[in-house]
Amino acid sequence: MEPARAPKSSPFLKKSISHSFPIAPFLISLTFLLFSNSATSAPTTIKLSNFLEYYAKHCNNVVPESPITGTLINNASFYEDKIKILNFVVAYFTGGSQIIPTKRDSDSAPNVLSFKPKRFGLQQTENPFVVSLQGSLRFRFPVRFDGSNVTRDRRNPKKIRYRPPRIPVRSRYLLFELYGFWSMNTGKLCMVGSGSGDSGVSSLNAVLKAKYPVGFSDFSGLINGVLESLDFQGSFGYFEQVSILAIPHFGAYKYTLVDKENVNVGFSGTYDSVGERESLPIESVDRSMCINEMYRHTRILELEYGSDCSGDNGGKCNPLSGSSGALPKIVTIQGIRCDHEHGREARVLVGFSNSSFMNVYGPERIFDPYTTLLGEGVWDEKRNRLFVVACRVLTFNDSLANATVGDCSFQLTLWFPRTLTIRDQSVVVGQIYTNKTVHDTSYFPGIGFHGSEFRIRRLPGLAYEYTMLDKVHKSCAEKKSMKGKGKTYPYGYSSDMRFDMLVRNGKGHIAQGTSTPLFVGYQLFEQYPMTNNYSGHLNISYKMVFTGMLPSNESGTISAEGTYDDENGILCMIGCRHLISRMGNSMKNDSTDCEILVNVQFSPLNGKGQGNIKGTIESIRKNSDPLHFEKLEISSNSIYRHQAVESIWRMDMEITMVLISNTLACILMGLQLYHVKRHPDVLPFISFVMLLVLTLGHMIPLLLNFEALFLSNRNQQNVFLESGGWLEVNEVAVRVVKMAAFLLIFRLLQLTWSARKSDESHKSLWISEKRALYLSLPIYIVGGLIAWYVHHWKNTSRSPHLLQGRKVYQQQHYPWTDLKSYAGLVLDGFLLPQIIFNFFLNSSEIALAPSFFAGTTVIRLLPHAYDLYRAHSSAWYLDLSYLYANHTYDFYSTAWDIVIPLCGLLFATLIYLQQQFGGHCFLPKRFRGGPAYEKVPIVSNEELQEITSH
């Protein structure tokens, strides 16, 4: 009888469909797609072969199509003079929210837009002023991530450095390949094409319409344009209009704001009032003589406002608003073109900001008409200064097409001091001012700015003047007589003089920072080894920067100078800190506190122990002085160069040892499988609990490190020393070999289970297995709880600020780290369940091949012997770089390295004795008894008939 069918409207049917594989939604979607394809055709990509039909529809009203003659233009000078002027790399744009990601915050990297006409594909048309061309419009959207803050220097692989944690690593992009016509006499450009991106976006058909300045361009020349979608609204490829405002990069330019023959003309600023301090010539600042390289020094400059700019008067000091708004903290000066013929004039962008992202994101020119000025600069060779006149972009609030350049009242001077001192270590200094009168609503008082020393090593000719040596000799006289007997310390010119540090006050608050030499003697310090091996007392200057959990009056930047003696490793200096008045805005430095004594003791190069550097920072003012602060302690775990070399060599050796040991483990597992293949009758006598322990012991580290197998994330020790592809490839090889060992042990587990299940007569085996499980399981549970408790105790016994202060130097400790270590301990004692199983069964079967249990035991114990050797042979240690005998995958210490091998050898010996003399072999004879399970010979039918015939 045919079963009844549920009606179509049955709620049971609806419920079953909704909770099963979504067939109905799939069929509905498929039907919709088929219907859509039948109603409308799929979007066609615009190419060179079909762009004319789109061009005629969308561009003829901008640049009328002119028949192409088919003659290619291969004249290089024609491209340079007529076509290259269409290129732009400095642009601002709005709109296009469907295809352009929105910036997350003001500190995010800027989106970048550029257009480049292609040199090939230029063709003549019947109109001599119209050219057919191809080009690329590219949007780039930088993406940042929180990466490791410790890397290896690319120029010096042996040097370990600290970097800011937020590092741009890749960029999403959107690229439009366009085809169209350019009218040279009207300055209009119209092109059609299709766009695609790296996120899977494709077939975005669009039209680009742009208007360029015609003929000679001056400071007022701007490029206006729009990018419009050709797809209908609501379709997949549709996006709202993108408005573009760009700055011409090439072509004829006429300087009208500055006069290179008479620099002072038109300047009303008081640049003479800041003092005629000797400055570096342009040859030291910019070897190209074109003010292009200057940008690396002026990428981030800190603004200094006068004391009258605090409180309610802050709005009057704003160079952008003139009446209200927060005062900018940063200014950047970017060159966008220069006069190659004379090398003294340049077009510049002067941008204001409250964040320093421009210091991180490379050489992209940042153009925002709300915060950026367009200007012209000229280098005065007499005063060695750059003079700039800048203008604002106006009337663009309603539409970028209405943007104009005006209000050229902004003036700027900039120079590079030749000599640095402890009180003034600014590499770049200057002023911004206006030529408007005080009564003008857009007037603002002069604003100073300065740049730090982060680019100091690219300024040849820079000098340093020591002004505190007399004070240093008085404060450090008692330390001169101290000598290090039989010990060697870093040379003053070596890269070991730079170190990362932790700074702790008496309340336990911790800050982290760096200490970097600026000058050693009168020689500019280099971060890489120098050839000068002078020994003895050296004059030296430092920049010490630390930020973190210290109170605000104790953290910041200290400039110091003093002496270093490489015979005892003592660095003694007088330091200065700038006292900044903070009233909601960045104020000018009010005063300098130079009553600070800095003492640092470097550890010997041939010494023992992990800590390299210890020291103090203390105020030598009276306790009643308001500028007095409590003593700060300095500590550092920065490693010396020879230690880094030793660590890298050891890592190469250890990764080879890991590969060898894991390969041997696979071979031994294969020998065990071969053993049970030759003697299949011993399979039931292998402890199932032991095989389960081995399986889980191999599986847990693989699961917790699964991402390393496919390189979705870098292993942390790879990031630490940036060892390159060799270490990463070996990391993958180790994971692959471990996976092979896991599969082999899993195969043995499967064979054992099958042998047990195939013969139900082995009841005594299951009874013994259960007893082994009941005895082993509590041992493992108690051990796991102890590991968890130790982890919890280690993390709660330290204060939160202590953990935060140490995060630069040690790995983050997670609960599963202890789980991996405990899994390693269980693997070390993998024979324990087999011993218990043999005891309850009183079996003497050779279930485990001697090569397997003895060889695996040796493989598990050798890392502990190596760790014992490593701990006593090396002068320092760093868990983060351990690959063989990794402390993450087992318990390692002097005690563990002795106890675990002894227990492992004991277990292997007991297994051997049990397989020779029975499971009770270690008991007195009267307690041994008979075996719980004996083999009974089976007589075949033929043998039975032969016996009965007799």
XYZ file of N, CA and C in Angstrom, residues 775-882:
324
model
N 42.490 3.871 36.604
C 43.653 4.295 37.375
C 44.386 5.457 36.693
N 44.426 5.459 35.341
C 45.164 6.500 34.608
C 44.396 7.803 34.563
N 43.054 7.694 34.401
C 42.262 8.902 34.204
C 42.363 9.871 35.377
N 42.230 9.408 36.608
C 42.397 10.368 37.721
C 43.777 11.015 37.746
N 44.797 10.246 37.363
C 46.149 10.814 37.344
C 46.212 11.969 36.342
N 45.633 11.760 35.146
C 45.669 12.804 34.119
C 44.806 14.000 34.507
N 43.640 13.747 35.118
C 42.763 14.850 35.519
C 43.418 15.696 36.600
N 43.988 15.040 37.585
C 44.669 15.774 38.655
C 45.836 16.579 38.086
N 46.585 15.968 37.167
C 47.691 16.696 36.547
C 47.210 17.900 35.764
N 46.096 17.760 35.031
C 45.549 18.892 34.293
C 45.084 20.005 35.207
N 44.444 19.646 36.336
C 43.994 20.661 37.285
C 45.175 21.387 37.913
N 46.227 20.645 38.190
C 47.429 21.284 38.756
C 48.023 22.270 37.757
N 48.074 21.877 36.464
C 48.597 22.784 35.435
C 47.747 24.041 35.334
N 46.402 23.876 35.394
C 45.522 25.045 35.325
C 45.716 25.929 36.549
N 45.834 25.307 37.728
C 45.999 26.088 38.952
C 47.306 26.872 38.929
N 48.367 26.242 38.453
C 49.659 26.941 38.369
C 49.567 28.115 37.416
N 48.879 27.918 36.290
C 48.695 29.026 35.344
C 47.925 30.166 36.000
N 46.830 29.825 36.695
C 46.020 30.850 37.350
C 46.822 31.559 38.436
N 47.579 30.814 39.205
C 48.371 31.406 40.275
C 49.457 32.324 39.733
N 50.125 31.925 38.643
C 51.198 32.730 38.051
C 50.667 34.046 37.516
N 49.427 34.057 37.014
C 48.892 35.271 36.419
C 48.217 36.176 37.428
N 47.688 35.616 38.524
C 47.045 36.466 39.523
C 48.016 36.977 40.562
N 49.189 36.332 40.670
C 50.170 36.767 41.664
C 50.934 37.987 41.211
N 50.813 38.326 39.907
C 51.487 39.519 39.399
C 50.463 40.624 39.217
N 50.873 41.839 39.500
C 49.961 42.957 39.339
C 49.750 43.229 37.866
N 48.562 43.783 37.475
C 48.275 44.036 36.067
C 49.275 44.947 35.408
N 49.733 45.992 36.147
C 50.686 46.912 35.521
C 52.021 46.257 35.258
N 52.364 45.240 36.078
C 53.622 44.532 35.856
C 53.549 43.721 34.579
N 52.392 43.061 34.357
C 52.239 42.286 33.131
C 52.254 43.195 31.923
N 51.606 44.375 32.058
C 51.583 45.283 30.927
C 52.979 45.799 30.622
N 53.762 46.078 31.643
C 55.105 46.587 31.409
C 56.006 45.578 30.773
N 55.763 44.270 30.998
C 56.661 43.252 30.481
C 56.248 42.707 29.125
N 55.170 43.202 28.567
C 54.660 42.594 27.349
C 55.594 42.801 26.158
N 56.514 43.744 26.258
C 57.443 43.934 25.159
C 58.445 42.802 25.076
N 58.742 42.155 26.195
C 59.866 41.245 26.242
C 59.472 39.776 26.330
N 58.190 39.466 26.585
C 57.817 38.078 26.711
C 56.532 37.815 25.963
N 56.289 36.546 25.662
C 55.094 36.147 24.975
C 53.880 36.319 25.882
N 52.725 36.576 25.243
C 51.482 36.566 25.987
C 51.196 35.135 26.426
N 50.860 34.948 27.723
C 50.666 33.605 28.270
C 49.177 33.308 28.321
N 48.744 32.296 27.596
C 47.353 31.903 27.531
C 47.155 30.561 28.220
N 45.916 30.241 28.642
C 45.677 28.959 29.311
C 46.040 27.767 28.456
N 45.783 27.867 27.118
C 46.098 26.702 26.282
C 47.600 26.484 26.137
N 48.418 27.467 26.518
C 49.858 27.237 26.537
C 50.210 26.172 27.563
N 49.575 26.256 28.754
C 49.793 25.222 29.760
C 49.197 23.891 29.320
N 48.103 23.943 28.555
C 47.511 22.709 28.057
C 48.468 22.001 27.109
N 49.156 22.780 26.258
C 50.141 22.181 25.350
C 51.325 21.623 26.134
N 51.756 22.350 27.167
C 52.861 21.855 27.974
C 52.480 20.567 28.700
N 51.255 20.529 29.215
C 50.811 19.326 29.913
C 50.668 18.154 28.945
N 50.225 18.429 27.716
C 50.163 17.372 26.705
C 51.549 16.802 26.447
N 52.579 17.656 26.463
C 53.945 17.157 26.295
C 54.377 16.273 27.439
N 53.977 16.637 28.664
C 54.317 15.811 29.819
C 53.638 14.442 29.743
N 52.377 14.431 29.311
C 51.662 13.162 29.160
C 52.340 12.283 28.116
N 52.797 12.913 27.023
C 53.507 12.147 25.991
C 54.823 11.596 26.524
N 55.499 12.340 27.398
C 56.737 11.821 27.975
C 56.493 10.512 28.732
N 55.342 10.427 29.386
C 55.015 9.206 30.127
C 53.989 8.351 29.414
N 54.088 8.246 28.090
C 53.082 7.540 27.299
C 53.018 6.050 27.635
N 54.067 5.470 28.227
C 54.081 4.035 28.526
C 53.335 3.683 29.810
N 52.915 4.677 30.601
C 52.258 4.396 31.868
C 50.987 3.560 31.707
N 50.065 3.886 30.785
C 48.866 3.041 30.637
C 49.198 1.613 30.227
N 50.246 1.423 29.396
C 50.617 0.068 28.979
C 51.164 -0.731 30.168
N 51.917 -0.077 31.032
C 52.441 -0.753 32.219
C 51.293 -1.202 33.120
N 50.311 -0.305 33.339
C 49.165 -0.654 34.190
C 48.345 -1.768 33.543
N 48.162 -1.670 32.222
C 47.405 -2.699 31.494
C 48.095 -4.066 31.612
N 49.412 -4.091 31.393
C 50.147 -5.355 31.515
C 50.084 -5.902 32.941
N 50.056 -4.993 33.918
C 50.016 -5.450 35.314
C 48.703 -6.155 35.628
N 47.594 -5.533 35.244
C 46.299 -6.152 35.539
C 46.083 -7.417 34.703
N 46.637 -7.432 33.498
C 46.474 -8.603 32.638
C 47.524 -9.666 32.933
N 48.633 -9.251 33.574
C 49.777 -10.123 33.823
C 50.222 -10.789 32.527
N 50.343 -9.931 31.476
C 50.663 -10.434 30.141
C 52.168 -10.337 29.895
N 52.680 -11.300 29.157
C 54.085 -11.278 28.731
C 54.203 -11.194 27.225
N 53.098 -10.827 26.555
C 53.128 -10.705 25.104
C 54.009 -9.521 24.689
N 54.763 -9.720 23.617
C 55.607 -8.636 23.079
C 54.712 -7.780 22.187
N 53.838 -6.997 22.829
C 52.885 -6.180 22.078
C 53.562 -4.979 21.434
N 54.544 -4.420 22.096
C 55.254 -3.260 21.569
C 56.642 -3.677 21.106
N 56.982 -3.269 19.900
C 58.314 -3.558 19.380
C 59.341 -2.804 20.217
N 60.433 -3.478 20.604
C 61.451 -2.774 21.409
C 61.953 -1.502 20.744
N 62.092 -1.546 19.421
C 62.545 -0.344 18.720
C 61.551 0.798 18.892
N 60.258 0.456 19.017
C 59.240 1.500 19.145
C 59.266 2.142 20.532
N 59.127 1.332 21.578
C 59.010 1.959 22.895
C 60.354 2.503 23.384
N 61.463 1.864 23.020
C 62.763 2.395 23.438
C 63.133 3.627 22.631
N 62.942 3.569 21.309
C 63.282 4.709 20.461
C 62.423 5.919 20.735
N 61.090 5.708 20.926
C 60.194 6.829 21.214
C 60.531 7.457 22.558
N 60.907 6.608 23.526
C 61.314 7.144 24.832
C 62.545 8.031 24.699
N 63.522 7.599 23.927
C 64.736 8.402 23.734
C 64.406 9.721 23.043
N 63.520 9.654 22.032
C 63.141 10.878 21.322
C 62.454 11.864 22.260
N 61.639 11.366 23.181
C 60.950 12.230 24.123
C 61.873 12.786 25.207
N 62.960 12.076 25.505
C 63.836 12.496 26.599
C 65.007 13.359 26.139
N 65.399 13.235 24.875
C 66.536 14.023 24.383
C 66.313 15.535 24.507
N 65.099 16.073 24.225
C 64.916 17.524 24.413
C 65.207 17.996 25.826
N 64.927 17.166 26.829
C 65.203 17.573 28.215
C 66.707 17.596 28.481
N 67.417 16.636 27.900
C 68.871 16.660 28.050
C 69.460 17.873 27.345
N 68.911 18.195 26.171
C 69.398 19.359 25.424
C 69.078 20.656 26.181
N 67.870 20.729 26.767
C 67.499 21.934 27.522
C 68.412 22.122 28.723
N 68.798 21.018 29.348
C 69.716 21.095 30.476
C 71.074 21.626 30.017
N 71.535 21.136 28.865
C 72.799 21.622 28.304
C 72.698 23.090 27.906
N 71.577 23.463 27.260
C 71.397 24.834 26.783
C 71.357 25.819 27.945
N 70.701 25.440 29.029
C 70.579 26.333 30.178
C 71.920 26.583 30.857
N 72.833 25.605 30.817
C 74.110 25.756 31.517
C 75.249 26.207 30.606
N 75.007 26.207 29.295
C 76.071 26.605 28.373
C 75.889 28.009 27.835
N 74.656 28.536 27.863
C 74.393 29.858 27.312
C 74.338 30.879 28.426
N 74.855 32.075 28.149
C 74.875 33.147 29.149
C 73.520 33.822 29.285
N 72.614 33.552 28.393
C 71.296 34.182 28.444
C 70.306 33.250 27.773
N 69.041 33.515 27.982
C 68.024 32.679 27.376
C 66.854 33.555 26.933
N 66.101 33.059 25.974
C 64.943 33.759 25.445
C 63.957 32.717 24.953
N 62.918 32.461 25.756
C 61.963 31.410 25.438
C 61.361 31.585 24.048
N 61.219 32.851 23.626
C 60.517 33.138 22.381
C 61.217 32.552 21.173
N 62.523 32.299 21.264
C 63.273 31.819 20.106
C 63.555 30.330 20.164
N 63.030 29.620 21.171
C 63.300 28.190 21.281
C 62.423 27.417 20.295
